[in-house]
Amino acid sequence: AQSVSQHNHHVILSEAASLELGCNYSYGGTVNLFWYVQYPGQHLQLLLKYFSGDPLVKGIKGFEAEFIKSKFSFNLRKPSVQWSDTAEYFCAVKGNYGQNFVFGPGTRLSVLP
Amino acid sequence: KAGVTQTPRYLIKTRGQQVTLSCSPISGHRSVSWYQQTPGQGLQFLFEYFSETQRNKGNFPGRFSGRQFSNSRSEMNVSTLELGDSALYLCASSLDRGWNSPLHFGNGTRLTVT
């Protein structure tokens, strides 16, 4: 069965600090990987996705993620966070054959102004 | 293009009652999935519908059921409500069931069971 783990439950950073949120998945076949963000009071939105090709993918708002197949990881990064990045971040995986999305437990990011 | 619409936004029910939640997907999207979101459990998959057929089902009791109509709109029903059913219920639609179709989420229905 697929599963997704996220390293941190709650991360607190100051503005301009660099961000890295860990995500590891467990799945035996080809996977497609996603990061979603949920800003306070808003719906979940897609930040970025990886299907194949260049393992470094860029998303919206300056976010990027790197797929490392050997480590079953898909970590999210941003060089310099802003107060507006305060949100909950979810990593998700989906297989290639009609499986449903599986989400990690989420990481809450608080950016202090 | 309108996003995923869920109604109602808030519901308060008492134990033992039943509830029906509604979801209208993005126009043209044929797959609808439902998730339960709670602070301790994150997003737990309930079920997925495509072409009016349930394609995947999560590990929830039979009290949780759903359906999809010919216009892709979907409903989920929870019978004999329990306190532990209090959660945010999220609906998400996607173009199809393909591996490259991301989910688009609605704002959710917050259900409180007293």
CSV table of C-alpha atoms in Angstrom, one decimal:
chain,number,residue,atom,x,y,z
A,1,ALA,CA,0.0,0.0,0.0
A,2,GLN,CA,1.1,3.5,-0.7
A,3,SER,CA,2.0,5.8,2.2
A,4,VAL,CA,3.5,9.2,2.6
A,5,SER,CA,5.4,10.6,5.5
A,6,GLN,CA,6.3,14.2,6.2
A,7,HIS,CA,9.2,14.9,8.5
A,8,ASN,CA,8.0,17.8,10.4
A,9,HIS,CA,4.6,18.5,12.0
A,10,HIS,CA,5.3,22.3,12.6
A,11,VAL,CA,8.1,24.5,11.2
A,12,ILE,CA,8.6,28.0,12.4
A,13,LEU,CA,10.9,30.3,10.4
A,14,SER,CA,11.7,34.0,10.2
A,15,GLU,CA,11.1,35.9,7.0
A,16,ALA,CA,13.9,35.4,4.4
A,17,ALA,CA,15.0,32.1,5.9
A,18,SER,CA,15.4,29.1,3.6
A,19,LEU,CA,12.8,26.4,3.7
A,20,GLU,CA,13.0,22.6,3.2
A,21,LEU,CA,10.1,20.4,4.0
A,22,GLY,CA,10.7,16.7,3.9
A,23,CYS,CA,8.5,14.1,2.2
A,24,ASN,CA,9.1,10.4,1.8
A,25,TYR,CA,6.8,7.9,0.2
A,26,SER,CA,6.4,4.2,0.1
A,27,TYR,CA,5.3,2.7,-3.2
A,28,GLY,CA,6.6,0.0,-5.4
A,29,GLY,CA,5.7,1.2,-8.8
A,30,THR,CA,5.9,4.4,-10.9
A,31,VAL,CA,4.8,7.3,-8.9
A,32,ASN,CA,3.6,10.8,-9.6
A,33,LEU,CA,4.3,13.3,-6.9
A,34,PHE,CA,2.6,16.5,-5.8
A,35,TRP,CA,2.8,19.2,-3.2
A,36,TYR,CA,-0.4,21.0,-2.2
A,37,VAL,CA,-0.7,24.1,0.0
A,38,GLN,CA,-3.6,25.2,2.2
A,39,TYR,CA,-3.5,28.8,3.2
A,40,PRO,CA,-5.5,29.8,6.3
A,41,GLY,CA,-9.2,29.7,5.4
A,42,GLN,CA,-8.6,28.7,1.8
A,43,HIS,CA,-8.9,25.5,-0.2
A,44,LEU,CA,-6.0,23.2,-1.0
A,45,GLN,CA,-4.1,24.4,-4.0
A,46,LEU,CA,-1.5,22.6,-6.2
A,47,LEU,CA,2.0,24.0,-5.7
A,48,LEU,CA,3.9,21.7,-8.1
A,49,LYS,CA,3.9,18.3,-9.6
A,50,TYR,CA,6.4,15.7,-10.8
A,51,PHE,CA,5.6,13.1,-13.4
A,52,SER,CA,8.9,12.3,-15.1
A,53,GLY,CA,12.0,13.9,-16.6
A,54,ASP,CA,14.0,16.6,-14.8
A,55,PRO,CA,13.9,15.6,-11.1
A,56,LEU,CA,14.0,19.3,-10.1
A,57,VAL,CA,10.6,20.8,-10.6
A,58,LYS,CA,9.5,24.4,-10.2
A,59,GLY,CA,6.1,25.5,-9.0
A,60,ILE,CA,4.3,28.6,-8.2
A,61,LYS,CA,5.4,31.3,-5.8
A,62,GLY,CA,9.1,30.4,-6.0
A,63,PHE,CA,8.7,26.9,-4.7
A,64,GLU,CA,10.7,24.0,-6.1
A,65,ALA,CA,11.0,20.3,-5.2
A,66,GLU,CA,13.5,17.6,-6.0
A,67,PHE,CA,12.6,14.0,-6.7
A,68,ILE,CA,15.3,11.6,-5.4
A,69,LYS,CA,14.3,8.1,-6.5
A,70,SER,CA,16.9,6.3,-4.5
A,71,LYS,CA,15.7,7.9,-1.4
A,72,PHE,CA,12.0,7.8,-2.2
A,73,SER,CA,11.9,11.5,-1.4
A,74,PHE,CA,10.3,14.6,-2.8
A,75,ASN,CA,11.4,17.5,-0.6
A,76,LEU,CA,10.0,21.0,-1.0
A,77,ARG,CA,12.3,24.0,-1.0
A,78,LYS,CA,12.1,27.7,-1.1
A,79,PRO,CA,15.2,29.9,-0.8
A,80,SER,CA,13.6,32.8,1.0
A,81,VAL,CA,10.2,32.5,2.7
A,82,GLN,CA,7.7,35.3,3.2
A,83,TRP,CA,5.1,35.8,5.9
A,84,SER,CA,2.5,35.0,3.2
A,85,ASP,CA,3.9,31.5,2.9
A,86,THR,CA,2.3,30.7,6.3
A,87,ALA,CA,0.2,27.7,5.5
A,88,GLU,CA,-0.1,23.9,5.7
A,89,TYR,CA,1.8,21.9,3.2
A,90,PHE,CA,0.8,18.4,2.0
A,91,CYS,CA,2.9,16.0,0.0
A,92,ALA,CA,0.9,13.5,-2.1
A,93,VAL,CA,1.6,10.5,-4.3
A,94,LYS,CA,-0.4,8.8,-7.0
A,95,GLY,CA,0.4,5.7,-9.0
A,96,ASN,CA,0.0,5.2,-12.7
A,97,TYR,CA,-2.9,2.8,-12.8
A,98,GLY,CA,-6.0,4.4,-11.4
A,99,GLN,CA,-5.0,4.5,-7.8
A,100,ASN,CA,-6.2,7.3,-5.6
A,101,PHE,CA,-4.1,10.1,-4.3
A,102,VAL,CA,-2.5,9.4,-0.9
A,103,PHE,CA,-1.6,12.4,1.2
A,104,GLY,CA,0.9,12.9,3.9
A,105,PRO,CA,-0.1,14.2,7.3
A,106,GLY,CA,0.9,17.8,6.4
A,107,THR,CA,3.4,20.2,7.8
A,108,ARG,CA,2.3,23.5,9.3
A,109,LEU,CA,4.6,26.4,8.4
A,110,SER,CA,4.6,29.5,10.4
A,111,VAL,CA,6.7,32.4,9.1
A,112,LEU,CA,7.3,35.2,11.6
A,113,PRO,CA,7.5,38.7,10.2
B,1,LYS,CA,-14.0,28.9,-14.8
B,2,ALA,CA,-15.8,28.1,-11.6
B,3,GLY,CA,-14.0,26.0,-9.1
B,4,VAL,CA,-15.2,23.0,-7.1
B,5,THR,CA,-18.3,24.0,-5.2
B,6,GLN,CA,-19.3,22.2,-2.0
B,7,THR,CA,-22.5,22.8,-0.1
B,8,PRO,CA,-23.3,23.4,2.6
B,9,ARG,CA,-20.2,25.1,4.1
B,10,TYR,CA,-21.1,24.2,7.7
B,11,LEU,CA,-23.4,21.6,9.3
B,12,ILE,CA,-24.2,20.8,12.9
B,13,LYS,CA,-25.9,17.5,13.5
B,14,THR,CA,-26.5,15.3,16.5
B,15,ARG,CA,-25.4,11.7,17.0
B,16,GLY,CA,-27.5,9.2,15.2
B,17,GLN,CA,-28.6,11.5,12.5
B,18,GLN,CA,-27.6,11.3,8.9
B,19,VAL,CA,-26.2,13.9,6.6
B,20,THR,CA,-25.8,14.5,2.9
B,21,LEU,CA,-23.0,16.6,1.4
B,22,SER,CA,-22.9,17.9,-2.1
B,23,CYS,CA,-20.1,18.6,-4.6
B,24,SER,CA,-20.2,20.2,-8.0
B,25,PRO,CA,-16.9,19.6,-9.9
B,26,ILE,CA,-15.2,21.9,-12.3
B,27,SER,CA,-17.0,21.9,-15.6
B,28,GLY,CA,-15.6,19.1,-17.7
B,29,HIS,CA,-14.1,17.2,-14.9
B,30,ARG,CA,-15.4,13.7,-14.6
B,31,SER,CA,-13.7,12.3,-11.6
B,32,VAL,CA,-14.7,13.3,-8.1
B,33,SER,CA,-13.0,12.2,-4.9
B,34,TRP,CA,-13.9,12.8,-1.3
B,35,TYR,CA,-11.5,13.2,1.7
B,36,GLN,CA,-12.0,13.6,5.4
B,37,GLN,CA,-9.6,16.1,7.0
B,38,THR,CA,-9.0,16.1,10.7
B,39,PRO,CA,-6.1,17.8,12.7
B,40,GLY,CA,-4.8,14.5,13.9
B,41,GLN,CA,-5.2,12.3,10.7
B,42,GLY,CA,-4.6,14.7,7.9
B,43,LEU,CA,-6.5,13.9,4.7
B,44,GLN,CA,-8.0,10.4,4.6
B,45,PHE,CA,-9.4,9.1,1.4
B,46,LEU,CA,-13.0,8.2,1.4
B,47,PHE,CA,-13.9,7.3,-2.2
B,48,GLU,CA,-13.6,8.2,-5.9
B,49,TYR,CA,-16.3,8.3,-8.5
B,50,PHE,CA,-15.9,8.4,-12.3
B,51,SER,CA,-18.7,8.0,-14.8
B,52,GLU,CA,-21.2,7.4,-12.0
B,53,THR,CA,-19.2,4.4,-10.7
B,54,GLN,CA,-17.2,4.1,-7.5
B,55,ARG,CA,-13.7,3.4,-8.6
B,56,ASN,CA,-11.8,3.4,-5.3
B,57,LYS,CA,-12.8,3.2,-1.7
B,58,GLY,CA,-10.9,4.1,1.4
B,59,ASN,CA,-11.0,2.4,4.7
B,60,PHE,CA,-14.1,3.8,6.2
B,61,PRO,CA,-17.2,2.0,7.6
B,62,GLY,CA,-20.3,1.4,5.5
B,63,ARG,CA,-22.0,4.3,7.1
B,64,PHE,CA,-20.1,6.4,4.6
B,65,SER,CA,-21.5,6.2,1.1
B,66,GLY,CA,-21.6,8.3,-2.0
B,67,ARG,CA,-22.8,8.6,-5.5
B,68,GLN,CA,-22.2,10.5,-8.7
B,69,PHE,CA,-24.7,11.7,-11.1
B,70,SER,CA,-24.6,11.9,-14.9
B,71,ASN,CA,-23.6,15.5,-14.8
B,72,SER,CA,-20.6,14.5,-12.6
B,73,ARG,CA,-22.0,16.1,-9.5
B,74,SER,CA,-21.5,14.0,-6.4
B,75,GLU,CA,-23.0,13.5,-3.0
B,76,MET,CA,-21.7,11.7,0.0
B,77,ASN,CA,-23.9,10.5,2.8
B,78,VAL,CA,-23.0,9.6,6.4
B,79,SER,CA,-25.6,7.7,8.3
B,80,THR,CA,-25.9,7.2,12.1
B,81,LEU,CA,-23.5,10.0,12.8
B,82,GLU,CA,-20.9,9.6,15.6
B,83,LEU,CA,-18.9,12.2,17.4
B,84,GLY,CA,-15.8,11.1,15.7
B,85,ASP,CA,-17.3,12.0,12.3
B,86,SER,CA,-16.7,15.7,13.1
B,87,ALA,CA,-14.3,16.8,10.4
B,88,LEU,CA,-13.8,18.9,7.3
B,89,TYR,CA,-15.0,16.9,4.3
B,90,LEU,CA,-13.3,17.8,1.1
B,91,CYS,CA,-14.4,17.2,-2.4
B,92,ALA,CA,-11.8,17.2,-5.2
B,93,SER,CA,-12.3,16.9,-8.9
B,94,SER,CA,-10.0,16.0,-11.7
B,95,LEU,CA,-10.3,15.9,-15.5
B,96,ASP,CA,-10.1,12.1,-15.5
B,97,ARG,CA,-8.4,9.3,-13.7
B,98,GLY,CA,-5.1,9.6,-15.5
B,99,TRP,CA,-1.8,9.8,-13.6
B,100,ASN,CA,-1.3,13.3,-14.8
B,101,SER,CA,-4.6,14.8,-13.7
B,102,PRO,CA,-4.1,16.7,-10.5
B,103,LEU,CA,-6.9,17.2,-7.9
B,104,HIS,CA,-8.7,20.5,-7.6
B,105,PHE,CA,-10.3,21.0,-4.2
B,106,GLY,CA,-13.4,22.7,-2.9
B,107,ASN,CA,-13.5,24.7,0.3
B,108,GLY,CA,-15.0,21.8,2.1
B,109,THR,CA,-18.0,21.2,4.4
B,110,ARG,CA,-17.3,21.4,8.1
B,111,LEU,CA,-19.4,18.9,9.9
B,112,THR,CA,-19.8,19.1,13.6
B,113,VAL,CA,-21.5,16.2,15.4
B,114,THR,CA,-22.8,16.9,18.9
